[in-house]
Every structure is written in structure tokens, then in C-alpha cells.
mmCIF file of C-alpha atoms in Angstrom:
data_model
loop_
_atom_site.group_PDB
_atom_site.id
_atom_site.type_symbol
_atom_site.label_atom_id
_atom_site.label_comp_id
_atom_site.label_asym_id
_atom_site.label_seq_id
_atom_site.Cartn_x
_atom_site.Cartn_y
_atom_site.Cartn_z
ATOM 1 C CA MET H 5 -14.215 -17.393 -11.731
ATOM 2 C CA ALA H 6 -16.628 -14.372 -11.027
ATOM 3 C CA THR H 7 -20.253 -14.364 -11.822
ATOM 4 C CA ASN H 8 -22.701 -11.575 -12.767
ATOM 5 C CA GLN H 9 -24.087 -11.621 -9.508
ATOM 6 C CA GLU H 10 -21.526 -10.660 -6.827
ATOM 7 C CA GLU H 11 -21.624 -9.074 -3.427
ATOM 8 C CA VAL H 12 -18.235 -7.253 -3.039
ATOM 9 C CA SER H 13 -17.381 -5.050 -0.035
ATOM 10 C CA LEU H 14 -14.213 -3.592 1.490
ATOM 11 C CA LEU H 15 -13.475 -2.532 5.142
ATOM 12 C CA GLY H 16 -10.919 -0.001 6.009
ATOM 13 C CA VAL H 17 -9.691 3.561 6.103
ATOM 14 C CA ILE H 18 -9.017 5.713 3.357
ATOM 15 C CA GLU H 19 -5.670 6.932 4.861
ATOM 16 C CA SER H 20 -4.385 3.226 4.937
ATOM 17 C CA PRO H 21 -1.935 2.291 2.132
ATOM 18 C CA PHE H 22 -3.045 -1.206 2.629
ATOM 19 C CA VAL H 23 -6.582 -0.382 2.153
ATOM 20 C CA CYS H 24 -5.309 1.860 -1.209
ATOM 21 C CA ARG H 25 -3.782 -1.326 -2.370
ATOM 22 C CA VAL H 26 -6.822 -3.288 -2.628
ATOM 23 C CA GLN H 27 -9.008 -0.004 -3.959
ATOM 24 C CA ILE H 28 -6.239 0.071 -6.776
ATOM 25 C CA ALA H 29 -6.639 -3.740 -7.691
ATOM 26 C CA LEU H 30 -10.471 -3.286 -7.680
ATOM 27 C CA LYS H 31 -10.347 -0.278 -9.657
ATOM 28 C CA LEU H 32 -8.163 -1.873 -12.462
ATOM 29 C CA LYS H 33 -10.372 -4.706 -12.639
ATOM 30 C CA GLY H 34 -13.643 -2.436 -12.933
ATOM 31 C CA ILE H 35 -15.287 -4.186 -9.920
ATOM 32 C CA GLU H 36 -18.177 -2.378 -8.092
ATOM 33 C CA TYR H 37 -17.813 -2.707 -4.372
ATOM 34 C CA LYS H 38 -19.229 -1.218 -1.095
ATOM 35 C CA PHE H 39 -16.704 0.575 1.215
ATOM 36 C CA PHE H 40 -17.369 0.118 4.866
ATOM 37 C CA LYS H 41 -15.094 2.935 6.849
ATOM 38 C CA GLU H 42 -13.749 1.938 10.019
ATOM 39 C CA ASN H 43 -12.990 3.464 13.026
ATOM 40 C CA MET H 44 -10.144 1.645 14.299
ATOM 41 C CA ALA H 45 -10.091 3.284 17.915
ATOM 42 C CA ASN H 46 -13.720 1.635 18.165
ATOM 43 C CA LYS H 47 -13.726 -1.556 15.886
ATOM 44 C CA SER H 48 -17.261 -2.449 14.244
ATOM 45 C CA GLU H 49 -18.700 -5.421 14.709
ATOM 46 C CA LEU H 50 -18.552 -6.075 11.013
ATOM 47 C CA LEU H 51 -14.779 -5.931 11.431
ATOM 48 C CA LEU H 52 -14.545 -8.033 14.384
ATOM 49 C CA LYS H 53 -17.049 -10.809 12.684
ATOM 50 C CA TYR H 54 -14.902 -10.921 9.260
ATOM 51 C CA ASN H 55 -11.422 -10.471 10.989
ATOM 52 C CA PRO H 56 -11.736 -11.990 14.429
ATOM 53 C CA VAL H 57 -8.015 -13.293 14.282
ATOM 54 C CA HIS H 58 -6.184 -10.146 13.819
ATOM 55 C CA LYS H 59 -8.859 -7.550 13.919
ATOM 56 C CA LYS H 60 -7.254 -5.174 11.411
ATOM 57 C CA ILE H 61 -7.856 -3.841 8.068
ATOM 58 C CA PRO H 62 -8.274 -4.075 5.104
ATOM 59 C CA VAL H 63 -10.936 -6.722 5.120
ATOM 60 C CA PHE H 64 -12.233 -7.963 1.548
ATOM 61 C CA VAL H 65 -15.648 -9.460 1.497
ATOM 62 C CA HIS H 66 -16.602 -11.720 -1.475
ATOM 63 C CA ASN H 67 -20.177 -13.184 -1.298
ATOM 64 C CA GLU H 68 -20.032 -13.245 2.674
ATOM 65 C CA LYS H 69 -16.331 -15.011 2.316
ATOM 66 C CA PRO H 70 -13.863 -12.614 4.052
ATOM 67 C CA ILE H 71 -10.284 -12.377 3.006
ATOM 68 C CA ALA H 72 -7.722 -10.418 5.175
ATOM 69 C CA GLU H 73 -4.004 -9.144 4.231
ATOM 70 C CA SER H 74 -3.863 -6.771 1.174
ATOM 71 C CA LEU H 75 -1.480 -8.692 -1.144
ATOM 72 C CA ILE H 76 -3.312 -11.878 -0.418
ATOM 73 C CA ILE H 77 -6.476 -9.975 -1.360
ATOM 74 C CA ILE H 78 -5.002 -8.480 -4.328
ATOM 75 C CA GLU H 79 -4.367 -12.363 -5.766
ATOM 76 C CA TYR H 80 -7.514 -13.418 -4.850
ATOM 77 C CA ILE H 81 -9.030 -10.599 -6.854
ATOM 78 C CA ASP H 82 -6.668 -11.284 -9.831
ATOM 79 C CA GLU H 83 -7.649 -14.649 -9.785
ATOM 80 C CA THR H 84 -11.281 -14.277 -9.623
ATOM 81 C CA TRP H 85 -11.621 -11.622 -12.065
ATOM 82 C CA ASN H 86 -9.670 -12.315 -15.516
ATOM 83 C CA GLN H 87 -9.693 -8.784 -16.928
ATOM 84 C CA ASN H 88 -6.886 -6.733 -16.551
ATOM 85 C CA PRO H 89 -4.046 -9.000 -14.949
ATOM 86 C CA ILE H 90 -2.316 -7.810 -12.013
ATOM 87 C CA LEU H 91 0.291 -10.609 -11.792
ATOM 88 C CA PRO H 92 2.275 -12.098 -14.573
ATOM 89 C CA SER H 93 1.264 -15.528 -16.236
ATOM 90 C CA HIS H 94 4.679 -16.703 -16.570
ATOM 91 C CA PRO H 95 5.514 -18.614 -13.181
ATOM 92 C CA TYR H 96 9.040 -17.197 -12.753
ATOM 93 C CA GLN H 97 7.654 -13.635 -13.379
ATOM 94 C CA LYS H 98 4.874 -14.520 -11.014
ATOM 95 C CA ALA H 99 7.373 -15.580 -8.147
ATOM 96 C CA LEU H 100 9.397 -12.677 -8.767
ATOM 97 C CA ALA H 101 6.593 -10.170 -8.257
ATOM 98 C CA ARG H 102 5.393 -11.853 -5.300
ATOM 99 C CA PHE H 103 8.911 -11.909 -3.858
ATOM 100 C CA TRP H 104 9.438 -8.073 -4.261
ATOM 101 C CA SER H 105 5.900 -7.285 -2.954
ATOM 102 C CA LYS H 106 6.714 -8.924 0.099
ATOM 103 C CA PHE H 107 10.226 -7.484 0.300
ATOM 104 C CA ILE H 108 8.432 -4.084 0.328
ATOM 105 C CA ASP H 109 6.094 -5.060 3.116
ATOM 106 C CA ASP H 110 9.325 -6.670 5.124
ATOM 107 C CA LYS H 111 11.981 -4.100 4.562
ATOM 108 C CA VAL H 112 10.466 -0.646 3.633
ATOM 109 C CA VAL H 113 6.838 -0.194 5.245
ATOM 110 C CA GLY H 114 7.700 -1.250 8.558
ATOM 111 C CA ALA H 115 11.301 0.315 9.035
ATOM 112 C CA ALA H 116 9.760 3.823 7.556
ATOM 113 C CA TRP H 117 7.022 3.649 9.879
ATOM 114 C CA LYS H 118 9.170 3.017 12.869
ATOM 115 C CA ALA H 119 11.533 5.940 11.546
ATOM 116 C CA PHE H 120 8.582 8.102 11.274
ATOM 117 C CA MET H 121 6.972 7.280 14.771
ATOM 118 C CA THR H 122 9.854 7.665 17.008
ATOM 119 C CA VAL H 123 11.648 10.342 18.661
ATOM 120 C CA ASP H 124 14.831 8.425 19.545
ATOM 121 C CA GLU H 125 17.515 9.747 17.273
ATOM 122 C CA LYS H 126 19.203 6.186 17.501
ATOM 123 C CA GLU H 127 16.082 4.418 16.447
ATOM 124 C CA ARG H 128 15.219 6.836 13.735
ATOM 125 C CA GLU H 129 18.506 6.781 12.230
ATOM 126 C CA LYS H 130 18.845 2.973 12.150
ATOM 127 C CA ASN H 131 15.265 2.538 10.609
ATOM 128 C CA THR H 132 16.328 5.307 8.023
ATOM 129 C CA GLU H 133 19.343 3.420 6.832
ATOM 130 C CA GLU H 134 17.103 0.225 6.540
ATOM 131 C CA VAL H 135 14.600 1.883 4.267
ATOM 132 C CA LEU H 136 17.481 3.534 2.346
ATOM 133 C CA GLU H 137 19.218 0.344 1.557
ATOM 134 C CA ALA H 138 15.919 -1.453 0.685
ATOM 135 C CA LEU H 139 14.896 1.601 -1.859
ATOM 136 C CA GLN H 140 18.342 0.998 -3.350
ATOM 137 C CA PHE H 141 17.400 -2.367 -4.157
ATOM 138 C CA LEU H 142 14.458 -1.477 -5.747
ATOM 139 C CA GLU H 143 16.149 1.471 -7.620
ATOM 140 C CA ASN H 144 18.289 -1.423 -9.101
ATOM 141 C CA GLU H 145 15.328 -3.663 -10.068
ATOM 142 C CA ILE H 146 12.973 -1.025 -11.931
ATOM 143 C CA LYS H 147 13.871 -1.375 -15.608
ATOM 144 C CA ASP H 148 10.624 0.009 -17.269
ATOM 145 C CA LYS H 149 7.705 2.602 -16.737
ATOM 146 C CA PHE H 150 6.324 0.210 -13.933
ATOM 147 C CA PHE H 151 7.593 -2.778 -12.108
ATOM 148 C CA GLY H 152 4.988 -4.501 -13.996
ATOM 149 C CA GLY H 153 6.435 -3.357 -17.505
ATOM 150 C CA GLU H 154 4.170 -0.906 -19.163
ATOM 151 C CA GLU H 155 1.193 -1.607 -17.024
ATOM 152 C CA ILE H 156 0.670 -1.740 -13.320
ATOM 153 C CA GLY H 157 1.245 -4.865 -11.868
ATOM 154 C CA LEU H 158 1.436 -6.260 -8.198
ATOM 155 C CA VAL H 159 4.667 -4.749 -7.040
ATOM 156 C CA ASP H 160 3.688 -1.324 -8.352
ATOM 157 C CA ILE H 161 0.506 -1.703 -6.218
ATOM 158 C CA ALA H 162 2.446 -2.686 -2.973
ATOM 159 C CA ALA H 163 4.849 0.116 -3.633
ATOM 160 C CA VAL H 164 2.069 2.749 -3.663
ATOM 161 C CA PHE H 165 3.275 3.184 -0.151
ATOM 162 C CA ILE H 166 6.671 4.416 -1.264
ATOM 163 C CA ALA H 167 5.156 6.719 -3.786
ATOM 164 C CA PHE H 168 2.495 8.425 -1.786
ATOM 165 C CA TRP H 169 2.935 7.953 2.046
ATOM 166 C CA ILE H 170 6.729 7.925 2.545
ATOM 167 C CA PRO H 171 6.743 11.496 0.969
ATOM 168 C CA ILE H 172 4.178 12.451 3.570
ATOM 169 C CA PHE H 173 6.177 10.895 6.462
ATOM 170 C CA GLN H 174 9.328 12.581 5.612
ATOM 171 C CA GLU H 175 7.762 16.083 5.224
ATOM 172 C CA ILE H 176 6.263 15.692 8.514
ATOM 173 C CA GLY H 177 9.154 14.088 10.523
ATOM 174 C CA GLY H 178 11.886 15.813 8.923
ATOM 175 C CA LEU H 179 13.184 12.555 7.333
ATOM 176 C CA GLY H 180 15.539 12.224 4.193
ATOM 177 C CA LEU H 181 14.275 8.967 2.872
ATOM 178 C CA PHE H 182 13.080 9.047 -0.718
ATOM 179 C CA THR H 183 14.071 11.899 -3.019
ATOM 180 C CA SER H 184 14.913 12.279 -6.911
ATOM 181 C CA ASP H 185 18.516 12.744 -5.932
ATOM 182 C CA LYS H 186 19.083 9.526 -4.084
ATOM 183 C CA PHE H 187 16.536 7.279 -6.428
ATOM 184 C CA PRO H 188 16.231 9.149 -9.745
ATOM 185 C CA LYS H 189 14.495 5.927 -11.473
ATOM 186 C CA LEU H 190 12.379 5.072 -8.420
ATOM 187 C CA TYR H 191 11.400 8.680 -8.301
ATOM 188 C CA GLU H 192 10.396 8.800 -11.822
ATOM 189 C CA TRP H 193 8.491 5.765 -11.331
ATOM 190 C CA SER H 194 6.502 7.186 -8.139
ATOM 191 C CA GLN H 195 5.256 10.255 -10.490
ATOM 192 C CA GLU H 196 4.106 7.881 -13.130
ATOM 193 C CA LEU H 197 2.196 5.896 -10.541
ATOM 194 C CA ILE H 198 0.617 8.611 -8.536
ATOM 195 C CA ASN H 199 -0.504 10.298 -11.828
ATOM 196 C CA HIS H 200 -1.927 7.205 -13.200
ATOM 197 C CA PRO H 201 -5.504 7.637 -13.739
ATOM 198 C CA VAL H 202 -6.689 4.777 -11.974
ATOM 199 C CA VAL H 203 -4.295 5.433 -9.143
ATOM 200 C CA LYS H 204 -4.876 9.272 -8.994
ATOM 201 C CA GLU H 205 -8.752 8.444 -8.585
ATOM 202 C CA VAL H 206 -8.289 6.077 -5.573
ATOM 203 C CA LEU H 207 -5.500 7.797 -3.541
ATOM 204 C CA PRO H 208 -6.844 9.802 -0.513
ATOM 205 C CA PRO H 209 -6.653 13.400 -0.989
ATOM 206 C CA ARG H 210 -3.155 14.412 0.179
ATOM 207 C CA ASP H 211 -4.029 17.401 2.633
ATOM 208 C CA PRO H 212 -6.362 15.453 4.838
ATOM 209 C CA ALA H 213 -3.956 12.426 4.723
ATOM 210 C CA PHE H 214 -1.183 14.897 5.729
ATOM 211 C CA ALA H 215 -3.232 16.106 8.426
ATOM 212 C CA PHE H 216 -4.100 12.650 9.777
ATOM 213 C CA PHE H 217 -0.410 11.600 10.079
ATOM 214 C CA LYS H 218 0.686 14.892 11.279
ATOM 215 C CA ARG H 219 -1.780 14.528 14.210
ATOM 216 C CA ARG H 220 -0.272 10.868 14.909
ATOM 217 C CA TYR H 221 3.115 12.412 14.847
ATOM 218 C CA GLU H 222 2.402 15.314 17.068
ATOM 219 C CA SER H 223 0.725 13.183 19.634
ATOM 220 C CA LEU H 224 3.731 11.118 19.680
ATOM 221 C CA VAL H 225 6.045 13.925 20.182
ATOM 222 C CA ALA H 226 3.749 15.474 22.873
ATOM 223 C CA SER H 227 3.719 12.253 24.896
ATOM 224 C CA LYS H 228 7.558 12.113 25.457
#
């Protein structure tokens, strides 16, 4: 249970979907925090101190206690601050939310990144198929305005990668991953999500994010 005197900070980069997840959770809860922008090419002493195992972002720090991994951070935030619940209260619904959030990380995020960051056509095709198959499962799963019902929940936050980052990747890389024709329900959900007032305020500006990932892609192409 949180007290009135809290020290909350977040280490990350604004272009990261994993950092954005944590920012959405914090915004939904109305929690003020300090943001420490990292340079992943020259990692700060603070990052190495708080996440010496993986040396990755995001790292959430609450009263000098660091927590890594975005989904774990979100659960911690939800259990520490009671207002505006992110996970369902019912054990079964909570288990489902955890399952689909992990599914997104295991089956969508990695494969989409690999499809984007490769110039090998066979590898790109293989990973594209994996993403399409996973997105179809999510298309079949969504029943309401959001995965969490009428309000944003854990799965929606996890899936912000699909709503905001995949369209950037496919535009830069010429991929056909996520369209309204292929996934009409999921596409409608994505528009609801990125236009939600909380999410809209937290998402990185699209043009700089696009330029950031375009530079990454062009560097890859130039190196081959």
C-alpha cells in the first residue's frame, strides 16, 4: 500500500514500447514520477546500478527499490496503488489477462521486430506469418471496446506495441502485418486505444519515433 511520501522514478527511452507501457499504467493511476532518459549506447551508472542483471529498460524505482520487466512493473504498480485497477479482481480473469499479455510478448513483439529488422526474405516471411497467426488469435479474443472491457486493462497496455509500433514498422519496412482489412476488430480497437486521452498523452510523437526506427532500419540495410 502506497503512502503519501513516495519516491517514484522510471528509467527508459521514449521510443520504447515497453517504457510506454509503464508510463500508461502510471498515468492511469495518476502517479507522479521522475523520468530519467537513457542512452542505450552509453548506459548510465543509474541503469547499471538498478538493473545489473539485464542492463535493460524500463526500470521502475519506488522508494529506492528497483523493478525490471514492463509487465511485472505494471502488476506492482497495480497492487501498490489501488485507484483505477488495471488487472481484473476475479482470479480467472486475472489469469487470462496475464496469459494474453505474455502471449503478446512471446508471439507478437519478437516476431514483428525480427520481420522488421531483417533483409533476409525467407526470415522476414517466416516471422511475418508468425505475427499474422498471433494477431488472428487476438482478433478472435477481443469482444468489447478494449480487451479489459470498457476500460483499459493489462492486455490493452501490453498490446500498445500493436496499435502504435507495428504500423510504424510496416510502413518503413514495407510489411503487411496489421491492416483494417485483415483484422477489422483489432484495428478498431487500436484506434480506440491510441486515441484514449491517457494513452494519447503518453505515446511518443509519431514523426520522431518514425525517424528513430527508420534510421535503425536504414543502418541495417546499409550494413548488408
